[in-house]
Amino acid sequence: MSAYLSTGDDDPLSLRPPIFETHDERTARLAIEGRAKAVSDGIDEELEKARALERKGPKAIKILLLGQSESGKSTTLKNFQLMYDPKSFRAERASWRVVIQLNVVQSMRSILDAMTLAQKHEYPAHPSPQRKKGSWHLTPELLAIKERLLPLVDIEKTLIRRLTTAGSGEVEATHREAGPDHLKPGLKEIAINSAIPWKNAFNRLIKAEERTSFDSAEGIDWDDPEDPSAVLNSCSQDMIQLWNNPSIRQLLVKQNARMEDHSGFFLDSLDRVTAARYIPTDDDILRARLKTLGVSEHRFKISTSGSVRDWKVYDVGGHRSQVAAWAPFFDDMDAIIFLAPISCFDQVLEEDHRVNRLEDTFKLWTMIVSNQHLKNTNLILFLNKIDILRSKLASGIKLKDYVVSYGDRPNDVDSTTAYLKRKFGGILQEKSPSPRIFYCHLTTVIDTKSTKYILSNLKDTLMRQNLMKTNLIA
Ligand SMILES: Nc1nc2c(ncn2[C@@H]2O[C@H](COP(=O)(O)OP(=O)(O)O)[C@@H](O)[C@H]2O)c(=O)[nH]1
Ligand SMILES: [Mg+2]
């Protein structure tokens, strides 16, 4: 019998060579040890694989939002958030309230600046007798309102300071579109760097000071000494009177400033949004405008027929010229939602007034569809801002004046959208490195109901495709 020096447990690998061993015994022992080691190595390998899978989880479904500035990327993201993470959407209400207040104040500033320009330049304060009846006229009463609204200038500064310190924002050297170049007031749009969690800043402030009247449901701090609600509320009637005054409306038309087409338009809801205890509705949040810079990633857990998957949605701000630089980092997306704000056919880029916005969108689309890194990605085109397109066409603005090739086709929503859809589809067909299905939707992404329907269908399609891919690989 052989004497083994055992370490006391049953692990075959812990066997120690016996002191006395025949040749046969040694061969048999080595064979056992070899088999045991192979089994153990196999188990280790399996465990490591399982750990790696656990760490990674099932692969997330990834969506990239693209489009020129103000095309509706962030608003589409808000729709995702409202559908799949309503808790976090609600938690941001306090922050959006500040943005909406700034949107209101900046719209009013546009009107006040238009009045100043009218006073200073081409338009006399007192209309001549020849002036047509019904055209604009700055009455002493309107000028008195203007004086009374001067505090809005300070409020604007305060709001910008609050947003920029919260989010490390930058004041962009771009103008908002307010009319022909020579009439442009010096209104600047602020932009927040998306890498910084500016939305939490307001809530953090509240928590830090442990305010007693903090309404946790809405996240709004009613005692905040910097909150401009009281001043906005006291200016409310003057703002409403100014915005509803026919002379002011005509002055804005004369200066080619269609306020209702501007981002962050709340002037038709002044009564409500300047109320002392105003709480933004979901729709208000979707209409709020805050420019973001850089790439931001948002995660959602989305379930379909029992299976829950991680989704990552990327919102990429920035200009056409940067596409080549970032495209290689986004070659593993399941889909790109490309937003084309087609109502912008009569507008120019804020960053370059020589470039028509629709033309810029076509150029960006061409770059995306022809990019080699993105050639395997599903492309979903949203022809967005259909509501604004409808009201523009109805007001007599003609597509053919900006897109000459449109010719004498009818100037209605159906014909213009069908024409533009064909143009986008044609570019995809011609420029795509490999054949791809052309998915296209007419959207108004501030309308949560219709957008929910479209995003929900998109979710099902992508889940199905993703499952098929996984099963094919497995
Ligand atoms: N009327 C209207 N406004 C829209 C639509 N889509 C976006 N907006 C507004 O346009 C502005 C710019 O949208 P945003 O999502 O911030 O554009 P982004 O720069 O591409 O992220 C916001 O004030 C939105 O509320 C739309 O379909 N109709
Ligand atoms: Mg944005």
PDB file of N, CA and C in Angstrom, residues 190-266:
ATOM      1  N   ILE A 190     -28.066  80.837 -24.792  1.00  0.00           N
ATOM      2  CA  ILE A 190     -27.087  80.140 -23.962  1.00  0.00           C
ATOM      3  C   ILE A 190     -27.081  78.665 -24.336  1.00  0.00           C
ATOM      4  N   ALA A 191     -25.943  78.038 -24.134  1.00  0.00           N
ATOM      5  CA  ALA A 191     -25.815  76.621 -24.445  1.00  0.00           C
ATOM      6  C   ALA A 191     -25.188  75.936 -23.242  1.00  0.00           C
ATOM      7  N   ILE A 192     -25.753  74.772 -22.896  1.00  0.00           N
ATOM      8  CA  ILE A 192     -25.262  74.028 -21.734  1.00  0.00           C
ATOM      9  C   ILE A 192     -24.457  72.829 -22.217  1.00  0.00           C
ATOM     10  N   ASN A 193     -23.321  72.625 -21.608  1.00  0.00           N
ATOM     11  CA  ASN A 193     -22.524  71.450 -21.961  1.00  0.00           C
ATOM     12  C   ASN A 193     -23.220  70.199 -21.420  1.00  0.00           C
ATOM     13  N   SER A 194     -23.531  69.285 -22.325  1.00  0.00           N
ATOM     14  CA  SER A 194     -24.344  68.129 -21.923  1.00  0.00           C
ATOM     15  C   SER A 194     -23.629  67.195 -20.954  1.00  0.00           C
ATOM     16  N   ALA A 195     -22.302  67.316 -20.860  1.00  0.00           N
ATOM     17  CA  ALA A 195     -21.567  66.417 -19.965  1.00  0.00           C
ATOM     18  C   ALA A 195     -21.825  66.769 -18.500  1.00  0.00           C
ATOM     19  N   ILE A 196     -22.389  67.951 -18.272  1.00  0.00           N
ATOM     20  CA  ILE A 196     -22.553  68.376 -16.883  1.00  0.00           C
ATOM     21  C   ILE A 196     -24.016  68.220 -16.446  1.00  0.00           C
ATOM     22  N   PRO A 197     -24.235  67.586 -15.305  1.00  0.00           N
ATOM     23  CA  PRO A 197     -25.618  67.310 -14.896  1.00  0.00           C
ATOM     24  C   PRO A 197     -26.316  68.557 -14.356  1.00  0.00           C
ATOM     25  N   TRP A 198     -26.548  69.529 -15.255  1.00  0.00           N
ATOM     26  CA  TRP A 198     -27.113  70.801 -14.803  1.00  0.00           C
ATOM     27  C   TRP A 198     -28.481  70.630 -14.175  1.00  0.00           C
ATOM     28  N   LYS A 199     -29.213  69.584 -14.638  1.00  0.00           N
ATOM     29  CA  LYS A 199     -30.583  69.435 -14.157  1.00  0.00           C
ATOM     30  C   LYS A 199     -30.626  69.120 -12.663  1.00  0.00           C
ATOM     31  N   ASN A 200     -29.574  68.433 -12.179  1.00  0.00           N
ATOM     32  CA  ASN A 200     -29.563  68.083 -10.755  1.00  0.00           C
ATOM     33  C   ASN A 200     -29.251  69.283  -9.896  1.00  0.00           C
ATOM     34  N   ALA A 201     -28.619  70.274 -10.492  1.00  0.00           N
ATOM     35  CA  ALA A 201     -28.093  71.374  -9.690  1.00  0.00           C
ATOM     36  C   ALA A 201     -29.176  72.048  -8.874  1.00  0.00           C
ATOM     37  N   PHE A 202     -30.341  72.240  -9.473  1.00  0.00           N
ATOM     38  CA  PHE A 202     -31.391  72.952  -8.749  1.00  0.00           C
ATOM     39  C   PHE A 202     -31.901  72.115  -7.584  1.00  0.00           C
ATOM     40  N   ASN A 203     -32.068  70.829  -7.833  1.00  0.00           N
ATOM     41  CA  ASN A 203     -32.514  69.961  -6.755  1.00  0.00           C
ATOM     42  C   ASN A 203     -31.478  69.878  -5.641  1.00  0.00           C
ATOM     43  N   ARG A 204     -30.203  69.820  -6.063  1.00  0.00           N
ATOM     44  CA  ARG A 204     -29.145  69.733  -5.051  1.00  0.00           C
ATOM     45  C   ARG A 204     -29.162  70.958  -4.150  1.00  0.00           C
ATOM     46  N   LEU A 205     -29.344  72.118  -4.788  1.00  0.00           N
ATOM     47  CA  LEU A 205     -29.375  73.360  -4.021  1.00  0.00           C
ATOM     48  C   LEU A 205     -30.448  73.284  -2.935  1.00  0.00           C
ATOM     49  N   ILE A 206     -31.583  72.778  -3.356  1.00  0.00           N
ATOM     50  CA  ILE A 206     -32.710  72.712  -2.424  1.00  0.00           C
ATOM     51  C   ILE A 206     -32.378  71.776  -1.266  1.00  0.00           C
ATOM     52  N   LYS A 207     -31.834  70.607  -1.622  1.00  0.00           N
ATOM     53  CA  LYS A 207     -31.542  69.616  -0.590  1.00  0.00           C
ATOM     54  C   LYS A 207     -30.503  70.144   0.383  1.00  0.00           C
ATOM     55  N   ALA A 208     -29.477  70.798  -0.163  1.00  0.00           N
ATOM     56  CA  ALA A 208     -28.393  71.265   0.678  1.00  0.00           C
ATOM     57  C   ALA A 208     -28.905  72.187   1.775  1.00  0.00           C
ATOM     58  N   GLU A 209     -29.881  72.969   1.446  1.00  0.00           N
ATOM     59  CA  GLU A 209     -30.341  73.926   2.446  1.00  0.00           C
ATOM     60  C   GLU A 209     -31.531  73.399   3.251  1.00  0.00           C
ATOM     61  N   GLU A 210     -31.951  72.198   2.932  1.00  0.00           N
ATOM     62  CA  GLU A 210     -33.049  71.544   3.664  1.00  0.00           C
ATOM     63  C   GLU A 210     -34.237  72.466   3.883  1.00  0.00           C
ATOM     64  N   ARG A 211     -34.742  72.968   2.817  1.00  0.00           N
ATOM     65  CA  ARG A 211     -35.878  73.880   2.938  1.00  0.00           C
ATOM     66  C   ARG A 211     -37.127  73.112   3.340  1.00  0.00           C
ATOM     67  N   THR A 212     -37.925  73.760   4.175  1.00  0.00           N
ATOM     68  CA  THR A 212     -39.087  73.050   4.702  1.00  0.00           C
ATOM     69  C   THR A 212     -40.232  73.032   3.690  1.00  0.00           C
ATOM     70  N   SER A 213     -40.323  74.087   2.849  1.00  0.00           N
ATOM     71  CA  SER A 213     -41.474  74.145   1.946  1.00  0.00           C
ATOM     72  C   SER A 213     -41.184  73.463   0.613  1.00  0.00           C
ATOM     73  N   PHE A 214     -40.090  72.734   0.551  1.00  0.00           N
ATOM     74  CA  PHE A 214     -39.730  72.047  -0.688  1.00  0.00           C
ATOM     75  C   PHE A 214     -40.782  70.981  -1.008  1.00  0.00           C
ATOM     76  N   ASP A 215     -41.388  71.140  -2.166  1.00  0.00           N
ATOM     77  CA  ASP A 215     -42.414  70.193  -2.572  1.00  0.00           C
ATOM     78  C   ASP A 215     -41.750  69.057  -3.337  1.00  0.00           C
ATOM     79  N   SER A 216     -41.577  67.942  -2.668  1.00  0.00           N
ATOM     80  CA  SER A 216     -40.773  66.871  -3.266  1.00  0.00           C
ATOM     81  C   SER A 216     -41.411  66.317  -4.537  1.00  0.00           C
ATOM     82  N   ALA A 217     -42.743  66.432  -4.642  1.00  0.00           N
ATOM     83  CA  ALA A 217     -43.405  65.875  -5.817  1.00  0.00           C
ATOM     84  C   ALA A 217     -42.952  66.585  -7.086  1.00  0.00           C
ATOM     85  N   GLU A 218     -42.768  67.861  -7.021  1.00  0.00           N
ATOM     86  CA  GLU A 218     -42.418  68.609  -8.216  1.00  0.00           C
ATOM     87  C   GLU A 218     -40.980  69.102  -8.203  1.00  0.00           C
ATOM     88  N   GLY A 219     -40.333  68.999  -7.074  1.00  0.00           N
ATOM     89  CA  GLY A 219     -38.933  69.421  -6.987  1.00  0.00           C
ATOM     90  C   GLY A 219     -38.755  70.919  -7.068  1.00  0.00           C
ATOM     91  N   ILE A 220     -39.806  71.676  -6.820  1.00  0.00           N
ATOM     92  CA  ILE A 220     -39.695  73.138  -6.944  1.00  0.00           C
ATOM     93  C   ILE A 220     -39.541  73.768  -5.562  1.00  0.00           C
ATOM     94  N   ASP A 221     -38.568  74.669  -5.498  1.00  0.00           N
ATOM     95  CA  ASP A 221     -38.302  75.346  -4.234  1.00  0.00           C
ATOM     96  C   ASP A 221     -39.002  76.704  -4.256  1.00  0.00           C
ATOM     97  N   TRP A 222     -40.147  76.779  -3.607  1.00  0.00           N
ATOM     98  CA  TRP A 222     -40.957  78.004  -3.683  1.00  0.00           C
ATOM     99  C   TRP A 222     -40.336  79.161  -2.904  1.00  0.00           C
ATOM    100  N   ASP A 223     -39.405  78.867  -2.008  1.00  0.00           N
ATOM    101  CA  ASP A 223     -38.807  79.941  -1.183  1.00  0.00           C
ATOM    102  C   ASP A 223     -37.495  80.456  -1.752  1.00  0.00           C
ATOM    103  N   ASP A 224     -37.107  79.980  -2.880  1.00  0.00           N
ATOM    104  CA  ASP A 224     -35.818  80.371  -3.449  1.00  0.00           C
ATOM    105  C   ASP A 224     -35.764  81.890  -3.649  1.00  0.00           C
ATOM    106  N   PRO A 225     -34.821  82.586  -2.994  1.00  0.00           N
ATOM    107  CA  PRO A 225     -34.781  84.052  -3.126  1.00  0.00           C
ATOM    108  C   PRO A 225     -34.451  84.503  -4.547  1.00  0.00           C
ATOM    109  N   GLU A 226     -33.850  83.626  -5.338  1.00  0.00           N
ATOM    110  CA  GLU A 226     -33.474  84.012  -6.707  1.00  0.00           C
ATOM    111  C   GLU A 226     -34.581  83.717  -7.718  1.00  0.00           C
ATOM    112  N   ASP A 227     -35.657  83.102  -7.254  1.00  0.00           N
ATOM    113  CA  ASP A 227     -36.739  82.742  -8.179  1.00  0.00           C
ATOM    114  C   ASP A 227     -37.423  84.012  -8.688  1.00  0.00           C
ATOM    115  N   PRO A 228     -37.482  84.170 -10.017  1.00  0.00           N
ATOM    116  CA  PRO A 228     -38.041  85.416 -10.554  1.00  0.00           C
ATOM    117  C   PRO A 228     -39.566  85.409 -10.679  1.00  0.00           C
ATOM    118  N   SER A 229     -40.219  84.367 -10.130  1.00  0.00           N
ATOM    119  CA  SER A 229     -41.672  84.242 -10.324  1.00  0.00           C
ATOM    120  C   SER A 229     -42.433  85.505  -9.956  1.00  0.00           C
ATOM    121  N   ALA A 230     -42.058  86.121  -8.808  1.00  0.00           N
ATOM    122  CA  ALA A 230     -42.829  87.276  -8.333  1.00  0.00           C
ATOM    123  C   ALA A 230     -42.752  88.416  -9.347  1.00  0.00           C
ATOM    124  N   VAL A 231     -41.550  88.689  -9.853  1.00  0.00           N
ATOM    125  CA  VAL A 231     -41.407  89.790 -10.819  1.00  0.00           C
ATOM    126  C   VAL A 231     -42.134  89.439 -12.124  1.00  0.00           C
ATOM    127  N   LEU A 232     -41.954  88.202 -12.572  1.00  0.00           N
ATOM    128  CA  LEU A 232     -42.637  87.780 -13.809  1.00  0.00           C
ATOM    129  C   LEU A 232     -44.145  87.926 -13.640  1.00  0.00           C
ATOM    130  N   ASN A 233     -44.616  87.526 -12.469  1.00  0.00           N
ATOM    131  CA  ASN A 233     -46.045  87.609 -12.208  1.00  0.00           C
ATOM    132  C   ASN A 233     -46.531  89.055 -12.223  1.00  0.00           C
ATOM    133  N   SER A 234     -45.722  89.950 -11.646  1.00  0.00           N
ATOM    134  CA  SER A 234     -46.157  91.357 -11.613  1.00  0.00           C
ATOM    135  C   SER A 234     -46.095  91.991 -13.019  1.00  0.00           C
ATOM    136  N   CYS A 235     -45.283  91.434 -13.907  1.00  0.00           N
ATOM    137  CA  CYS A 235     -45.189  91.961 -15.287  1.00  0.00           C
ATOM    138  C   CYS A 235     -46.201  91.303 -16.220  1.00  0.00           C
ATOM    139  N   SER A 236     -46.899  90.299 -15.706  1.00  0.00           N
ATOM    140  CA  SER A 236     -47.709  89.433 -16.551  1.00  0.00           C
ATOM    141  C   SER A 236     -48.698  90.198 -17.444  1.00  0.00           C
ATOM    142  N   GLN A 237     -49.481  91.077 -16.827  1.00  0.00           N
ATOM    143  CA  GLN A 237     -50.523  91.767 -17.614  1.00  0.00           C
ATOM    144  C   GLN A 237     -49.915  92.626 -18.712  1.00  0.00           C
ATOM    145  N   ASP A 238     -48.804  93.296 -18.407  1.00  0.00           N
ATOM    146  CA  ASP A 238     -48.132  94.117 -19.422  1.00  0.00           C
ATOM    147  C   ASP A 238     -47.626  93.248 -20.579  1.00  0.00           C
ATOM    148  N   MET A 239     -47.064  92.081 -20.232  1.00  0.00           N
ATOM    149  CA  MET A 239     -46.545  91.187 -21.275  1.00  0.00           C
ATOM    150  C   MET A 239     -47.689  90.720 -22.174  1.00  0.00           C
ATOM    151  N   ILE A 240     -48.797  90.342 -21.542  1.00  0.00           N
ATOM    152  CA  ILE A 240     -49.942  89.846 -22.318  1.00  0.00           C
ATOM    153  C   ILE A 240     -50.475  90.938 -23.238  1.00  0.00           C
ATOM    154  N   GLN A 241     -50.567  92.155 -22.676  1.00  0.00           N
ATOM    155  CA  GLN A 241     -51.093  93.275 -23.463  1.00  0.00           C
ATOM    156  C   GLN A 241     -50.194  93.559 -24.677  1.00  0.00           C
ATOM    157  N   LEU A 242     -48.897  93.520 -24.429  1.00  0.00           N
ATOM    158  CA  LEU A 242     -47.951  93.806 -25.507  1.00  0.00           C
ATOM    159  C   LEU A 242     -48.064  92.747 -26.609  1.00  0.00           C
ATOM    160  N   TRP A 243     -48.036  91.493 -26.214  1.00  0.00           N
ATOM    161  CA  TRP A 243     -48.063  90.402 -27.195  1.00  0.00           C
ATOM    162  C   TRP A 243     -49.372  90.381 -27.982  1.00  0.00           C
ATOM    163  N   ASN A 244     -50.476  90.796 -27.327  1.00  0.00           N
ATOM    164  CA  ASN A 244     -51.764  90.751 -28.030  1.00  0.00           C
ATOM    165  C   ASN A 244     -52.093  92.032 -28.775  1.00  0.00           C
ATOM    166  N   ASN A 245     -51.189  93.005 -28.720  1.00  0.00           N
ATOM    167  CA  ASN A 245     -51.479  94.275 -29.372  1.00  0.00           C
ATOM    168  C   ASN A 245     -51.292  94.168 -30.896  1.00  0.00           C
ATOM    169  N   PRO A 246     -52.329  94.534 -31.676  1.00  0.00           N
ATOM    170  CA  PRO A 246     -52.233  94.373 -33.143  1.00  0.00           C
ATOM    171  C   PRO A 246     -51.075  95.164 -33.752  1.00  0.00           C
ATOM    172  N   SER A 247     -50.772  96.356 -33.193  1.00  0.00           N
ATOM    173  CA  SER A 247     -49.664  97.152 -33.731  1.00  0.00           C
ATOM    174  C   SER A 247     -48.339  96.413 -33.577  1.00  0.00           C
ATOM    175  N   ILE A 248     -48.166  95.790 -32.393  1.00  0.00           N
ATOM    176  CA  ILE A 248     -46.920  95.051 -32.127  1.00  0.00           C
ATOM    177  C   ILE A 248     -46.827  93.856 -33.073  1.00  0.00           C
ATOM    178  N   ARG A 249     -47.952  93.186 -33.282  1.00  0.00           N
ATOM    179  CA  ARG A 249     -47.946  92.029 -34.194  1.00  0.00           C
ATOM    180  C   ARG A 249     -47.530  92.466 -35.598  1.00  0.00           C
ATOM    181  N   GLN A 250     -48.077  93.629 -36.013  1.00  0.00           N
ATOM    182  CA  GLN A 250     -47.725  94.100 -37.351  1.00  0.00           C
ATOM    183  C   GLN A 250     -46.261  94.515 -37.447  1.00  0.00           C
ATOM    184  N   LEU A 251     -45.772  95.083 -36.355  1.00  0.00           N
ATOM    185  CA  LEU A 251     -44.356  95.471 -36.328  1.00  0.00           C
ATOM    186  C   LEU A 251     -43.479  94.225 -36.478  1.00  0.00           C
ATOM    187  N   LEU A 252     -43.880  93.138 -35.785  1.00  0.00           N
ATOM    188  CA  LEU A 252     -43.095  91.900 -35.857  1.00  0.00           C
ATOM    189  C   LEU A 252     -43.158  91.308 -37.255  1.00  0.00           C
ATOM    190  N   VAL A 253     -44.331  91.374 -37.878  1.00  0.00           N
ATOM    191  CA  VAL A 253     -44.456  90.867 -39.256  1.00  0.00           C
ATOM    192  C   VAL A 253     -43.537  91.687 -40.160  1.00  0.00           C
ATOM    193  N   LYS A 254     -43.587  93.008 -39.954  1.00  0.00           N
ATOM    194  CA  LYS A 254     -42.768  93.920 -40.767  1.00  0.00           C
ATOM    195  C   LYS A 254     -41.287  93.573 -40.619  1.00  0.00           C
ATOM    196  N   GLN A 255     -40.900  93.186 -39.403  1.00  0.00           N
ATOM    197  CA  GLN A 255     -39.490  92.848 -39.159  1.00  0.00           C
ATOM    198  C   GLN A 255     -39.220  91.371 -39.430  1.00  0.00           C
ATOM    199  N   ASN A 256     -40.215  90.699 -39.986  1.00  0.00           N
ATOM    200  CA  ASN A 256     -40.044  89.304 -40.372  1.00  0.00           C
ATOM    201  C   ASN A 256     -39.702  88.403 -39.173  1.00  0.00           C
ATOM    202  N   ALA A 257     -40.308  88.699 -38.031  1.00  0.00           N
ATOM    203  CA  ALA A 257     -40.019  87.923 -36.823  1.00  0.00           C
ATOM    204  C   ALA A 257     -41.275  87.151 -36.421  1.00  0.00           C
ATOM    205  N   ARG A 258     -41.396  85.923 -36.940  1.00  0.00           N
ATOM    206  CA  ARG A 258     -42.559  85.098 -36.564  1.00  0.00           C
ATOM    207  C   ARG A 258     -42.264  84.424 -35.230  1.00  0.00           C
ATOM    208  N   MET A 259     -42.696  85.082 -34.150  1.00  0.00           N
ATOM    209  CA  MET A 259     -42.367  84.577 -32.805  1.00  0.00           C
ATOM    210  C   MET A 259     -42.867  83.152 -32.596  1.00  0.00           C
ATOM    211  N   GLU A 260     -44.033  82.831 -33.186  1.00  0.00           N
ATOM    212  CA  GLU A 260     -44.633  81.520 -32.946  1.00  0.00           C
ATOM    213  C   GLU A 260     -43.813  80.378 -33.558  1.00  0.00           C
ATOM    214  N   ASP A 261     -42.891  80.714 -34.473  1.00  0.00           N
ATOM    215  CA  ASP A 261     -42.023  79.680 -35.037  1.00  0.00           C
ATOM    216  C   ASP A 261     -40.734  79.517 -34.233  1.00  0.00           C
ATOM    217  N   HIS A 262     -40.522  80.420 -33.292  1.00  0.00           N
ATOM    218  CA  HIS A 262     -39.283  80.339 -32.505  1.00  0.00           C
ATOM    219  C   HIS A 262     -39.333  79.166 -31.544  1.00  0.00           C
ATOM    220  N   SER A 263     -38.151  78.617 -31.263  1.00  0.00           N
ATOM    221  CA  SER A 263     -38.081  77.582 -30.241  1.00  0.00           C
ATOM    222  C   SER A 263     -38.423  78.206 -28.898  1.00  0.00           C
ATOM    223  N   GLY A 264     -39.033  77.419 -28.040  1.00  0.00           N
ATOM    224  CA  GLY A 264     -39.351  77.910 -26.698  1.00  0.00           C
ATOM    225  C   GLY A 264     -40.409  78.997 -26.742  1.00  0.00           C
ATOM    226  N   PHE A 265     -41.461  78.772 -27.546  1.00  0.00           N
ATOM    227  CA  PHE A 265     -42.519  79.781 -27.679  1.00  0.00           C
ATOM    228  C   PHE A 265     -43.606  79.543 -26.628  1.00  0.00           C
ATOM    229  N   PHE A 266     -43.742  80.487 -25.691  1.00  0.00           N
ATOM    230  CA  PHE A 266     -44.762  80.344 -24.639  1.00  0.00           C
ATOM    231  C   PHE A 266     -45.668  81.570 -24.555  1.00  0.00           C
TER     232      PHE A 266
END
